[in-house]
mmCIF file of C-alpha atoms in Angstrom:
data_model
loop_
_atom_site.group_PDB
_atom_site.id
_atom_site.type_symbol
_atom_site.label_atom_id
_atom_site.label_comp_id
_atom_site.label_asym_id
_atom_site.label_seq_id
_atom_site.Cartn_x
_atom_site.Cartn_y
_atom_site.Cartn_z
ATOM 1 C CA UNK K 1 -20.124 -57.315 5.816
ATOM 2 C CA UNK K 2 -21.441 -53.968 5.253
ATOM 3 C CA UNK K 3 -21.487 -53.226 8.827
ATOM 4 C CA UNK K 4 -17.857 -54.133 9.147
ATOM 5 C CA UNK K 5 -17.053 -51.598 6.228
ATOM 6 C CA UNK K 6 -18.966 -48.877 7.888
ATOM 7 C CA UNK K 7 -17.162 -49.436 11.525
ATOM 8 C CA UNK K 8 -13.878 -49.617 9.510
ATOM 9 C CA UNK K 9 -14.779 -46.153 7.732
ATOM 10 C CA UNK K 10 -15.925 -44.468 10.778
ATOM 11 C CA UNK K 11 -12.523 -45.886 12.570
ATOM 12 C CA UNK K 12 -10.246 -44.517 10.002
ATOM 13 C CA UNK K 13 -12.401 -40.800 10.091
ATOM 14 C CA UNK K 14 -11.905 -40.742 13.840
ATOM 15 C CA UNK K 15 -8.252 -41.455 13.385
ATOM 16 C CA UNK K 16 -7.883 -38.686 10.681
ATOM 17 C CA UNK K 17 -9.909 -36.303 12.986
ATOM 18 C CA UNK K 18 -7.649 -36.877 16.402
ATOM 19 C CA UNK K 19 -4.434 -36.839 13.967
ATOM 20 C CA UNK K 20 -6.002 -33.261 12.673
ATOM 21 C CA UNK K 21 -6.526 -32.040 16.330
ATOM 22 C CA UNK K 22 -2.966 -33.213 17.684
ATOM 23 C CA UNK K 23 -1.597 -31.690 14.421
ATOM 24 C CA UNK K 24 -3.294 -28.438 15.406
ATOM 25 C CA UNK K 25 -2.655 -28.384 19.035
ATOM 26 C CA UNK K 26 1.135 -29.206 18.383
ATOM 27 C CA UNK K 27 1.257 -26.263 15.485
ATOM 28 C CA UNK K 28 0.124 -24.012 17.935
ATOM 29 C CA UNK K 29 2.477 -25.147 20.737
ATOM 30 C CA UNK K 30 5.302 -24.822 18.389
ATOM 31 C CA UNK K 31 4.131 -21.311 17.265
ATOM 32 C CA UNK K 32 3.575 -19.831 20.766
ATOM 33 C CA UNK K 33 6.849 -21.374 21.994
ATOM 34 C CA UNK K 34 8.481 -19.421 18.719
ATOM 35 C CA UNK K 35 7.034 -16.334 19.708
ATOM 36 C CA UNK K 36 8.173 -16.564 23.302
ATOM 37 C CA UNK K 37 11.459 -17.371 22.139
ATOM 38 C CA UNK K 38 11.408 -14.495 19.552
ATOM 39 C CA UNK K 39 10.328 -12.002 22.313
ATOM 40 C CA UNK K 40 12.967 -13.178 24.901
ATOM 41 C CA UNK K 41 15.677 -12.862 21.849
ATOM 42 C CA UNK K 42 14.143 -9.310 21.471
ATOM 43 C CA UNK K 43 14.156 -8.171 25.016
ATOM 44 C CA UNK K 44 17.743 -9.554 25.253
ATOM 45 C CA UNK K 45 18.661 -7.645 22.118
ATOM 46 C CA UNK K 46 17.192 -4.371 23.375
ATOM 47 C CA UNK K 47 18.814 -4.472 26.566
ATOM 48 C CA UNK K 48 21.951 -5.035 24.879
ATOM 49 C CA UNK K 49 21.617 -2.326 22.590
ATOM 50 C CA UNK K 50 20.872 0.078 25.714
ATOM 51 C CA UNK K 51 24.006 -0.879 27.430
ATOM 52 C CA UNK K 52 26.083 -0.227 24.398
ATOM 53 C CA UNK K 53 24.845 2.827 23.972
ATOM 54 C CA UNK K 54 25.127 3.944 27.219
ATOM 55 C CA UNK K 55 28.829 2.741 27.484
ATOM 56 C CA UNK K 56 29.994 3.831 24.148
ATOM 57 C CA UNK K 57 28.448 7.564 24.638
ATOM 58 C CA UNK K 58 28.901 8.121 28.626
ATOM 59 C CA UNK K 59 31.254 5.727 29.960
ATOM 60 C CA UNK K 60 35.032 7.095 29.235
ATOM 61 C CA UNK K 61 37.054 4.243 31.223
ATOM 62 C CA UNK K 62 35.671 1.614 28.537
ATOM 63 C CA UNK K 63 37.502 0.974 25.094
ATOM 64 C CA UNK K 64 34.942 1.660 22.389
ATOM 65 C CA UNK K 65 36.689 -0.426 19.709
ATOM 66 C CA UNK K 66 36.355 -3.367 22.067
ATOM 67 C CA UNK K 67 32.669 -2.785 23.030
ATOM 68 C CA UNK K 68 32.124 -2.582 19.205
ATOM 69 C CA UNK K 69 33.671 -5.736 18.599
ATOM 70 C CA UNK K 70 32.173 -7.666 21.233
ATOM 71 C CA UNK K 71 28.768 -6.431 20.325
ATOM 72 C CA UNK K 72 29.193 -7.076 16.787
ATOM 73 C CA UNK K 73 30.245 -10.608 17.680
ATOM 74 C CA UNK K 74 27.408 -11.410 19.790
ATOM 75 C CA UNK K 75 24.440 -9.509 18.568
ATOM 76 C CA UNK K 76 24.647 -8.641 14.904
ATOM 77 C CA UNK K 77 24.846 -12.086 13.693
ATOM 78 C CA UNK K 78 21.418 -12.387 12.033
ATOM 79 C CA UNK K 79 19.264 -10.204 9.997
ATOM 80 C CA UNK K 80 16.497 -10.127 13.072
ATOM 81 C CA UNK K 81 19.226 -8.691 15.382
ATOM 82 C CA UNK K 82 19.876 -6.108 12.869
ATOM 83 C CA UNK K 83 16.849 -4.946 12.344
ATOM 84 C CA UNK K 84 16.235 -4.518 16.456
ATOM 85 C CA UNK K 85 19.506 -2.632 16.839
ATOM 86 C CA UNK K 86 18.485 -0.181 13.599
ATOM 87 C CA UNK K 87 15.037 0.446 15.223
ATOM 88 C CA UNK K 88 16.221 1.056 18.788
ATOM 89 C CA UNK K 89 19.059 3.277 17.478
ATOM 90 C CA UNK K 90 16.362 5.371 15.399
ATOM 91 C CA UNK K 91 14.874 6.140 18.695
ATOM 92 C CA UNK K 92 17.860 7.388 20.327
ATOM 93 C CA UNK K 93 18.454 9.441 16.929
ATOM 94 C CA UNK K 94 15.025 11.187 17.900
ATOM 95 C CA UNK K 95 16.295 12.005 21.426
ATOM 96 C CA UNK K 96 19.625 13.047 21.115
ATOM 97 C CA UNK K 97 21.129 16.282 19.935
ATOM 98 C CA UNK K 98 24.583 18.232 19.452
ATOM 99 C CA UNK K 99 27.755 15.793 20.557
ATOM 100 C CA UNK K 100 25.584 12.853 21.901
ATOM 101 C CA UNK K 101 23.871 12.444 18.062
ATOM 102 C CA UNK K 102 27.261 13.027 16.442
ATOM 103 C CA UNK K 103 28.720 10.079 18.555
ATOM 104 C CA UNK K 104 25.584 8.113 18.249
ATOM 105 C CA UNK K 105 26.047 8.210 14.332
ATOM 106 C CA UNK K 106 29.797 7.435 14.631
ATOM 107 C CA UNK K 107 28.535 4.071 16.326
ATOM 108 C CA UNK K 108 25.760 3.282 13.948
ATOM 109 C CA UNK K 109 28.969 3.413 11.023
ATOM 110 C CA UNK K 110 31.483 1.322 13.280
ATOM 111 C CA UNK K 111 28.618 -1.247 13.628
ATOM 112 C CA UNK K 112 28.629 -1.574 9.997
ATOM 113 C CA UNK K 113 25.161 -0.692 9.872
ATOM 114 C CA UNK K 114 25.442 1.995 7.419
ATOM 115 C CA UNK K 115 26.530 -0.911 5.034
ATOM 116 C CA UNK K 116 23.572 -3.165 5.750
ATOM 117 C CA UNK K 117 21.282 -0.334 5.046
ATOM 118 C CA UNK K 118 23.308 0.540 1.995
ATOM 119 C CA UNK K 119 22.610 -2.826 0.513
ATOM 120 C CA UNK K 120 18.933 -2.892 1.334
ATOM 121 C CA UNK K 121 18.304 0.272 -0.634
ATOM 122 C CA UNK K 122 19.414 -1.857 -3.719
ATOM 123 C CA UNK K 123 16.682 -4.628 -2.603
ATOM 124 C CA UNK K 124 14.461 -6.150 -5.080
ATOM 125 C CA UNK K 125 11.737 -6.167 -2.540
ATOM 126 C CA UNK K 126 10.067 -2.648 -2.236
ATOM 127 C CA UNK K 127 9.481 -2.765 1.193
ATOM 128 C CA UNK K 128 12.889 -3.633 2.407
ATOM 129 C CA UNK K 129 13.808 -0.583 0.280
ATOM 130 C CA UNK K 130 11.580 2.020 1.469
ATOM 131 C CA UNK K 131 12.470 0.918 4.771
ATOM 132 C CA UNK K 132 16.165 1.350 4.145
ATOM 133 C CA UNK K 133 15.557 4.845 2.636
ATOM 134 C CA UNK K 134 13.693 5.980 5.526
ATOM 135 C CA UNK K 135 16.376 4.720 7.675
ATOM 136 C CA UNK K 136 19.288 6.366 5.692
ATOM 137 C CA UNK K 137 17.157 9.678 5.992
ATOM 138 C CA UNK K 138 17.305 9.973 9.420
ATOM 139 C CA UNK K 139 20.697 8.981 10.031
ATOM 140 C CA UNK K 140 21.962 11.279 6.916
ATOM 141 C CA UNK K 141 23.516 8.098 5.092
ATOM 142 C CA UNK K 142 24.701 8.875 1.424
ATOM 143 C CA UNK K 143 22.828 6.351 -0.594
ATOM 144 C CA UNK K 144 23.973 6.042 -4.299
ATOM 145 C CA UNK K 145 22.305 8.566 -6.735
ATOM 146 C CA UNK K 146 21.263 6.101 -9.417
ATOM 147 C CA UNK K 147 19.475 4.141 -6.498
ATOM 148 C CA UNK K 148 17.709 7.443 -5.513
ATOM 149 C CA UNK K 149 16.947 8.159 -9.126
ATOM 150 C CA UNK K 150 15.336 4.674 -9.551
ATOM 151 C CA UNK K 151 13.446 4.895 -6.263
ATOM 152 C CA UNK K 152 12.044 8.499 -7.077
ATOM 153 C CA UNK K 153 10.305 6.845 -10.230
ATOM 154 C CA UNK K 154 9.537 3.822 -8.683
ATOM 155 C CA UNK K 155 6.359 2.136 -9.390
ATOM 156 C CA UNK K 156 5.477 1.751 -5.485
ATOM 157 C CA UNK K 157 4.173 4.999 -4.004
ATOM 158 C CA UNK K 158 5.683 4.029 -0.741
ATOM 159 C CA UNK K 159 9.231 3.758 -2.237
ATOM 160 C CA UNK K 160 8.586 7.345 -4.198
ATOM 161 C CA UNK K 161 7.476 8.834 -0.828
ATOM 162 C CA UNK K 162 10.670 7.627 1.038
ATOM 163 C CA UNK K 163 12.787 8.470 -1.706
ATOM 164 C CA UNK K 164 11.696 12.160 -1.801
ATOM 165 C CA UNK K 165 11.597 12.235 1.805
ATOM 166 C CA UNK K 166 15.289 10.938 1.981
ATOM 167 C CA UNK K 167 16.367 13.745 -0.372
ATOM 168 C CA UNK K 168 14.771 16.222 1.691
ATOM 169 C CA UNK K 169 16.451 15.301 5.171
ATOM 170 C CA UNK K 170 19.882 14.724 3.459
ATOM 171 C CA UNK K 171 19.938 17.654 1.413
ATOM 172 C CA UNK K 172 22.334 20.618 2.535
ATOM 173 C CA UNK K 173 21.362 23.272 -0.252
ATOM 174 C CA UNK K 174 18.873 22.846 -3.349
ATOM 175 C CA UNK K 175 16.766 20.327 -1.364
ATOM 176 C CA UNK K 176 14.354 20.551 -4.356
ATOM 177 C CA UNK K 177 16.761 19.609 -7.151
ATOM 178 C CA UNK K 178 15.945 15.828 -7.286
ATOM 179 C CA UNK K 179 12.764 16.834 -8.885
ATOM 180 C CA UNK K 180 14.528 17.439 -12.030
ATOM 181 C CA UNK K 181 15.235 13.503 -11.689
ATOM 182 C CA UNK K 182 11.539 12.713 -11.675
ATOM 183 C CA UNK K 183 9.808 11.674 -14.986
ATOM 184 C CA UNK K 184 6.286 11.035 -13.106
ATOM 185 C CA UNK K 185 3.374 13.298 -12.252
ATOM 186 C CA UNK K 186 4.049 14.798 -9.034
ATOM 187 C CA UNK K 187 0.834 13.556 -6.760
ATOM 188 C CA UNK K 188 -1.006 16.111 -4.452
ATOM 189 C CA UNK K 189 0.211 13.852 -1.580
ATOM 190 C CA UNK K 190 3.875 14.087 -2.820
ATOM 191 C CA UNK K 191 3.660 17.656 -2.987
ATOM 192 C CA UNK K 192 2.287 17.983 0.895
ATOM 193 C CA UNK K 193 5.161 15.765 1.681
ATOM 194 C CA UNK K 194 7.892 17.782 0.167
ATOM 195 C CA UNK K 195 6.268 21.196 1.439
ATOM 196 C CA UNK K 196 6.077 19.727 5.026
ATOM 197 C CA UNK K 197 9.279 18.377 4.628
ATOM 198 C CA UNK K 198 10.978 21.774 3.582
ATOM 199 C CA UNK K 199 9.621 22.961 6.900
ATOM 200 C CA UNK K 200 10.410 20.443 9.273
ATOM 201 C CA UNK K 201 13.883 18.743 8.160
ATOM 202 C CA UNK K 202 15.778 21.656 5.627
ATOM 203 C CA UNK K 203 17.610 24.157 7.442
ATOM 204 C CA UNK K 204 19.979 25.222 4.966
ATOM 205 C CA UNK K 205 19.732 28.518 2.586
ATOM 206 C CA UNK K 206 16.318 29.394 0.788
ATOM 207 C CA UNK K 207 16.636 27.419 -2.559
ATOM 208 C CA UNK K 208 16.022 28.930 -5.691
ATOM 209 C CA UNK K 209 12.633 27.155 -6.774
ATOM 210 C CA UNK K 210 12.882 28.257 -10.162
ATOM 211 C CA UNK K 211 15.222 25.502 -11.236
ATOM 212 C CA UNK K 212 12.596 23.392 -12.310
ATOM 213 C CA UNK K 213 10.424 25.798 -14.533
ATOM 214 C CA UNK K 214 11.477 24.145 -17.324
ATOM 215 C CA UNK K 215 10.757 20.667 -16.539
ATOM 216 C CA UNK K 216 8.653 18.479 -18.769
ATOM 217 C CA UNK K 217 6.434 17.283 -16.387
ATOM 218 C CA UNK K 218 3.309 19.694 -15.756
ATOM 219 C CA UNK K 219 2.948 18.853 -12.319
ATOM 220 C CA UNK K 220 6.496 19.699 -10.964
ATOM 221 C CA UNK K 221 6.315 22.967 -13.179
ATOM 222 C CA UNK K 222 2.943 24.122 -11.202
ATOM 223 C CA UNK K 223 4.102 22.978 -7.561
ATOM 224 C CA UNK K 224 7.516 24.730 -8.384
ATOM 225 C CA UNK K 225 5.206 28.166 -9.392
ATOM 226 C CA UNK K 226 3.642 27.422 -5.950
ATOM 227 C CA UNK K 227 7.033 27.127 -3.981
ATOM 228 C CA UNK K 228 8.172 30.535 -5.485
ATOM 229 C CA UNK K 229 4.870 32.199 -4.615
ATOM 230 C CA UNK K 230 4.729 30.486 -1.024
ATOM 231 C CA UNK K 231 8.660 31.585 -0.286
ATOM 232 C CA UNK K 232 7.761 35.002 -1.576
ATOM 233 C CA UNK K 233 10.722 34.878 -4.577
ATOM 234 C CA UNK K 234 9.709 38.033 -6.183
ATOM 235 C CA UNK K 235 12.738 37.837 -8.118
ATOM 236 C CA UNK K 236 11.043 35.382 -10.704
ATOM 237 C CA UNK K 237 8.126 37.396 -11.929
ATOM 238 C CA UNK K 238 9.532 37.950 -15.120
ATOM 239 C CA UNK K 239 9.948 34.251 -15.518
ATOM 240 C CA UNK K 240 6.192 33.341 -14.559
ATOM 241 C CA UNK K 241 4.712 35.630 -16.929
ATOM 242 C CA UNK K 242 4.585 33.272 -19.816
ATOM 243 C CA UNK K 243 3.010 30.678 -17.650
ATOM 244 C CA UNK K 244 -0.016 32.587 -18.086
ATOM 245 C CA UNK K 245 -0.667 31.278 -21.568
ATOM 246 C CA UNK K 246 0.672 27.734 -20.930
ATOM 247 C CA UNK K 247 -1.391 25.042 -22.567
ATOM 248 C CA UNK K 248 -1.926 23.296 -19.195
ATOM 249 C CA UNK K 249 -4.681 24.438 -17.140
ATOM 250 C CA UNK K 250 -3.228 23.599 -13.826
ATOM 251 C CA UNK K 251 -0.565 25.560 -14.672
ATOM 252 C CA UNK K 252 -2.289 28.811 -15.682
ATOM 253 C CA UNK K 253 -4.263 28.500 -12.374
ATOM 254 C CA UNK K 254 -1.309 27.940 -10.304
ATOM 255 C CA UNK K 255 -0.014 31.076 -11.782
ATOM 256 C CA UNK K 256 -2.362 33.066 -11.189
ATOM 257 C CA UNK K 257 -2.769 32.216 -7.689
ATOM 258 C CA UNK K 258 1.047 32.655 -7.384
ATOM 259 C CA UNK K 259 1.014 36.167 -8.816
ATOM 260 C CA UNK K 260 -2.036 37.091 -6.126
ATOM 261 C CA UNK K 261 0.238 35.590 -3.496
ATOM 262 C CA UNK K 262 3.196 37.954 -4.673
ATOM 263 C CA UNK K 263 0.360 40.729 -5.035
ATOM 264 C CA UNK K 264 1.591 41.359 -8.361
ATOM 265 C CA UNK K 265 -1.398 43.790 -9.804
ATOM 266 C CA UNK K 266 0.082 44.348 -13.348
ATOM 267 C CA UNK K 267 -1.358 41.136 -14.868
ATOM 268 C CA UNK K 268 -5.180 42.321 -13.989
ATOM 269 C CA UNK K 269 -5.809 43.804 -17.496
ATOM 270 C CA UNK K 270 -4.422 40.657 -19.340
ATOM 271 C CA UNK K 271 -6.538 38.208 -16.938
ATOM 272 C CA UNK K 272 -9.928 40.352 -17.616
ATOM 273 C CA UNK K 273 -8.993 40.118 -21.711
ATOM 274 C CA UNK K 274 -8.279 36.139 -21.130
ATOM 275 C CA UNK K 275 -11.275 35.402 -18.865
ATOM 276 C CA UNK K 276 -14.256 34.846 -21.606
ATOM 277 C CA UNK K 277 -11.996 31.928 -23.375
ATOM 278 C CA UNK K 278 -10.843 30.167 -20.155
ATOM 279 C CA UNK K 279 -12.111 27.189 -18.368
ATOM 280 C CA UNK K 280 -13.926 27.349 -15.231
ATOM 281 C CA UNK K 281 -10.954 26.385 -13.360
ATOM 282 C CA UNK K 282 -8.856 29.156 -14.505
ATOM 283 C CA UNK K 283 -12.135 31.757 -14.242
ATOM 284 C CA UNK K 284 -12.373 31.192 -10.826
ATOM 285 C CA UNK K 285 -8.587 31.883 -10.157
ATOM 286 C CA UNK K 286 -9.202 34.721 -12.120
ATOM 287 C CA UNK K 287 -12.201 35.992 -9.853
ATOM 288 C CA UNK K 288 -10.398 35.715 -6.752
ATOM 289 C CA UNK K 289 -7.660 37.918 -7.947
ATOM 290 C CA UNK K 290 -9.738 40.643 -9.326
ATOM 291 C CA UNK K 291 -11.921 40.383 -5.810
ATOM 292 C CA UNK K 292 -8.328 41.073 -4.494
ATOM 293 C CA UNK K 293 -7.075 43.856 -6.841
ATOM 294 C CA UNK K 294 -9.932 44.796 -8.988
ATOM 295 C CA UNK K 295 -12.775 47.123 -8.612
ATOM 296 C CA UNK K 296 -16.523 46.851 -9.529
ATOM 297 C CA UNK K 297 -15.917 48.149 -13.030
ATOM 298 C CA UNK K 298 -13.563 45.354 -13.625
ATOM 299 C CA UNK K 299 -15.533 42.964 -12.162
ATOM 300 C CA UNK K 300 -18.900 43.660 -13.969
ATOM 301 C CA UNK K 301 -16.867 43.357 -17.255
ATOM 302 C CA UNK K 302 -16.497 39.523 -16.564
ATOM 303 C CA UNK K 303 -20.326 39.065 -15.773
ATOM 304 C CA UNK K 304 -21.382 38.085 -19.306
ATOM 305 C CA UNK K 305 -18.840 35.185 -19.213
ATOM 306 C CA UNK K 306 -19.833 33.559 -16.239
ATOM 307 C CA UNK K 307 -21.932 30.963 -17.774
ATOM 308 C CA UNK K 308 -23.900 28.375 -15.753
ATOM 309 C CA UNK K 309 -20.991 27.111 -13.365
ATOM 310 C CA UNK K 310 -22.898 27.496 -10.140
ATOM 311 C CA UNK K 311 -19.469 27.877 -7.841
ATOM 312 C CA UNK K 312 -18.610 30.737 -10.371
ATOM 313 C CA UNK K 313 -21.797 32.433 -9.788
ATOM 314 C CA UNK K 314 -21.694 32.090 -6.121
ATOM 315 C CA UNK K 315 -17.866 33.202 -6.205
ATOM 316 C CA UNK K 316 -19.099 36.222 -8.919
ATOM 317 C CA UNK K 317 -21.942 37.201 -6.193
ATOM 318 C CA UNK K 318 -19.559 37.196 -3.205
ATOM 319 C CA UNK K 319 -16.835 39.203 -5.058
ATOM 320 C CA UNK K 320 -19.724 41.616 -5.981
ATOM 321 C CA UNK K 321 -20.867 42.056 -2.491
ATOM 322 C CA UNK K 322 -17.158 42.722 -1.274
ATOM 323 C CA UNK K 323 -16.703 45.198 -3.829
ATOM 324 C CA UNK K 324 -19.876 47.080 -3.710
ATOM 325 C CA UNK K 325 -20.985 46.452 0.413
ATOM 326 C CA UNK K 326 -23.139 49.481 -0.034
ATOM 327 C CA UNK K 327 -25.106 48.023 -3.231
ATOM 328 C CA UNK K 328 -26.424 44.789 -1.394
ATOM 329 C CA UNK K 329 -29.822 45.484 -0.109
ATOM 330 C CA UNK K 330 -30.652 41.605 1.180
ATOM 331 C CA UNK K 331 -32.051 38.406 0.156
ATOM 332 C CA UNK K 332 -33.586 39.680 -3.002
ATOM 333 C CA UNK K 333 -30.766 41.522 -4.458
ATOM 334 C CA UNK K 334 -29.832 40.731 -8.008
ATOM 335 C CA UNK K 335 -26.221 39.902 -6.559
ATOM 336 C CA UNK K 336 -27.579 37.768 -3.787
ATOM 337 C CA UNK K 337 -25.739 34.536 -2.820
ATOM 338 C CA UNK K 338 -29.035 33.140 -2.503
ATOM 339 C CA UNK K 339 -30.057 33.920 -5.955
ATOM 340 C CA UNK K 340 -27.253 32.670 -8.371
ATOM 341 C CA UNK K 341 -29.393 32.165 -11.341
ATOM 342 C CA UNK K 342 -30.123 35.850 -11.362
ATOM 343 C CA UNK K 343 -26.531 36.467 -12.538
#
């Protein structure tokens, strides 16, 4: 009896194992067939897009409205087809210029892909929203202002990034005016994106970077000061002077660096007076400023307030050597970089 139960158990176990193997093999085959079918559809869609673009842009004998109507009926029925179409058209955007690019923009809108992208910018799924903002930036599609403002303050950094890049790509003037709509700190990565975006995509008149100096977010104020210096906007020097006494350490540091870039030397006495009560980060910028525009006398007046910060000691020693090149007498000098503890 016991042996019969053992045989029955093994038989059931064997059936289960075989069934599992068959199921897995069947699943693998189905997935493989699905992937093959999807790839074939993708290739077919890409070929259809290529033919459409060539006929729309270069074949004057064909009726464009008929081409668009046929493509929309046969090749834009599913989200997959729309996704592939948009991706391929973006590739053409990168390679076309002038009249061809203008016609391609008309094609994008005539296919009603602009409406589709517009709907995705309002999606609750962050990855769809980020992708839609990227596309909208490339094709210069006007998105709703309230949507853009929400995206600029989105909890996902990917959406924030694409929204600020969208603003830069589509701006005709005032490319950084969108910063006024942000209520979150501007990260270093975002600052880099904006700075590079201004160089790569914006071709309008030089903006007035002082428009965000009254912003409530310190990081945006600091970044605006940096941009003023980078673009040599000397007309804003008077507006920057109060920021030397700002409560925010980063703003004070950036302001001093900005004055150094603008070569505004008049603040040297004020910086020397403020040095003893400043933080190490601000002291560093003051030392760099003195190195550029001061002399050995002004530098020596700072020596008692260097404290124990090794970086400040090294910077002071380097500054002293630059301002007094003939006084340096080798590795055992009082101001040698090799003996910072003697400062």
